[in-house]
Amino acid sequence: MNNYTIPIIVCAISYLIAYQTNYKANTKQEVIFVYGDTCYHMHHWITSLLIILVILGCEYASREIKMLFAAMLLGYALEGLTFKDAFKINEDCDKAFTIHPSYLTRVRQDNK
């Protein structure tokens, strides 16, 4: 086995777990950032890639540990790219707050 076999396996397993628990989920799962009257959907592939950069820059972990965590998050990020709206960042605020639409009203009133 070469040095990349285990990270590739970890990446594939992570992808499959994310696919089963996220892509096939019946519930809406998203993180929305509100800035003024604008809403932004923070896709999990974006946060995963940012965390990968932090992990790879870490000096205190061994190369093997960094590669395993990066591979796991890469699988998670790749699953996030399977959504048709993977590159849509701006979010309709009214659509985003389907559970608690009154929150948006409070945010708009607070910003006046």
Coordinates of C-alpha atoms in Angstrom, one line a residue:
M1 CA 0.0 0.0 0.0
N2 CA 1.3 3.4 -0.9
N3 CA 1.0 6.6 1.3
Y4 CA -2.3 7.7 -0.3
T5 CA -4.3 4.5 -0.1
I6 CA -5.7 5.0 3.4
P7 CA -6.5 8.7 2.8
I8 CA -8.4 7.8 -0.4
I9 CA -10.4 5.1 1.5
V10 CA -11.1 7.6 4.3
C11 CA -12.3 10.2 1.7
A12 CA -14.6 7.6 0.0
I13 CA -16.1 6.5 3.3
S14 CA -16.6 10.1 4.4
Y15 CA -18.3 10.8 1.1
L16 CA -20.6 7.8 1.4
I17 CA -21.6 8.7 5.0
A18 CA -22.3 12.3 4.0
Y19 CA -24.3 11.2 1.0
Q20 CA -26.5 8.9 3.1
T21 CA -27.0 11.4 6.0
N22 CA -27.0 14.7 4.1
Y23 CA -27.9 14.4 0.4
K24 CA -30.6 11.8 1.0
A25 CA -32.0 13.5 4.1
N26 CA -35.6 14.5 4.1
T27 CA -35.0 17.6 6.3
K28 CA -33.6 21.0 5.3
Q29 CA -30.0 21.3 6.5
E30 CA -28.3 24.7 6.0
V31 CA -26.4 27.4 7.7
I32 CA -27.6 30.9 6.8
F33 CA -25.6 34.1 7.5
V34 CA -27.6 37.3 7.6
Y35 CA -25.8 40.6 6.9
G36 CA -28.3 43.5 6.8
D37 CA -31.1 42.5 4.5
T38 CA -28.9 40.0 2.6
C39 CA -28.8 36.2 3.4
Y40 CA -25.9 34.0 2.5
H41 CA -26.0 30.2 2.4
M42 CA -22.7 28.8 3.8
H43 CA -22.4 25.5 2.0
H44 CA -20.7 22.7 3.9
W45 CA -18.1 22.2 1.1
I46 CA -16.9 25.8 1.7
T47 CA -16.5 25.3 5.5
S48 CA -14.8 21.9 4.9
L49 CA -12.3 23.4 2.5
L50 CA -11.5 26.2 5.0
I51 CA -11.0 23.7 7.8
I52 CA -8.7 21.6 5.5
L53 CA -6.5 24.7 5.0
V54 CA -6.3 25.3 8.7
I55 CA -5.5 21.6 9.4
L56 CA -2.8 21.5 6.7
G57 CA -1.2 24.7 8.2
C58 CA -1.2 23.2 11.7
E59 CA 2.3 22.6 13.0
Y60 CA 1.4 20.4 16.0
A61 CA -0.1 17.4 14.2
S62 CA 1.8 14.7 12.3
R63 CA 1.6 14.6 8.5
E64 CA -0.4 11.3 8.7
I65 CA -3.1 12.8 11.0
K66 CA -3.4 15.9 8.9
M67 CA -3.8 13.8 5.8
L68 CA -6.5 11.7 7.4
F69 CA -8.5 14.7 8.6
A70 CA -8.1 16.4 5.3
A71 CA -9.2 13.3 3.4
M72 CA -12.3 13.0 5.6
L73 CA -13.3 16.6 5.1
L74 CA -12.5 16.4 1.4
G75 CA -15.0 13.5 1.1
Y76 CA -17.5 15.7 2.9
A77 CA -16.8 18.6 0.7
L78 CA -17.1 16.5 -2.5
E79 CA -20.5 15.4 -1.4
G80 CA -21.5 19.0 -1.0
L81 CA -20.7 19.6 -4.6
T82 CA -23.3 17.1 -5.7
F83 CA -26.2 19.6 -4.9
K84 CA -27.6 21.5 -7.9
D85 CA -27.2 24.8 -6.0
A86 CA -23.6 24.1 -4.8
F87 CA -22.3 27.4 -6.1
K88 CA -25.3 29.5 -5.2
I89 CA -24.3 31.6 -2.2
N90 CA -26.9 34.4 -2.1
E91 CA -30.1 33.0 -0.5
D92 CA -33.6 34.4 -0.6
C93 CA -34.1 35.4 3.0
D94 CA -37.8 34.6 3.0
K95 CA -37.1 31.1 1.7
A96 CA -34.2 30.7 4.1
F97 CA -36.3 31.3 7.2
T98 CA -39.1 28.8 6.5
I99 CA -39.1 27.5 10.1
H100 CA -39.1 30.9 11.9
P101 CA -40.0 33.6 9.4
S102 CA -40.5 36.1 12.2
Y103 CA -36.7 36.1 12.7
L104 CA -36.2 38.0 9.5
T105 CA -38.8 40.6 10.5
R106 CA -36.9 41.1 13.8
V107 CA -33.6 41.4 12.0
R108 CA -35.0 44.0 9.5
Q109 CA -36.5 46.0 12.4
D110 CA -33.3 46.0 14.4
N111 CA -31.3 47.3 11.4
K112 CA -33.5 50.4 10.9

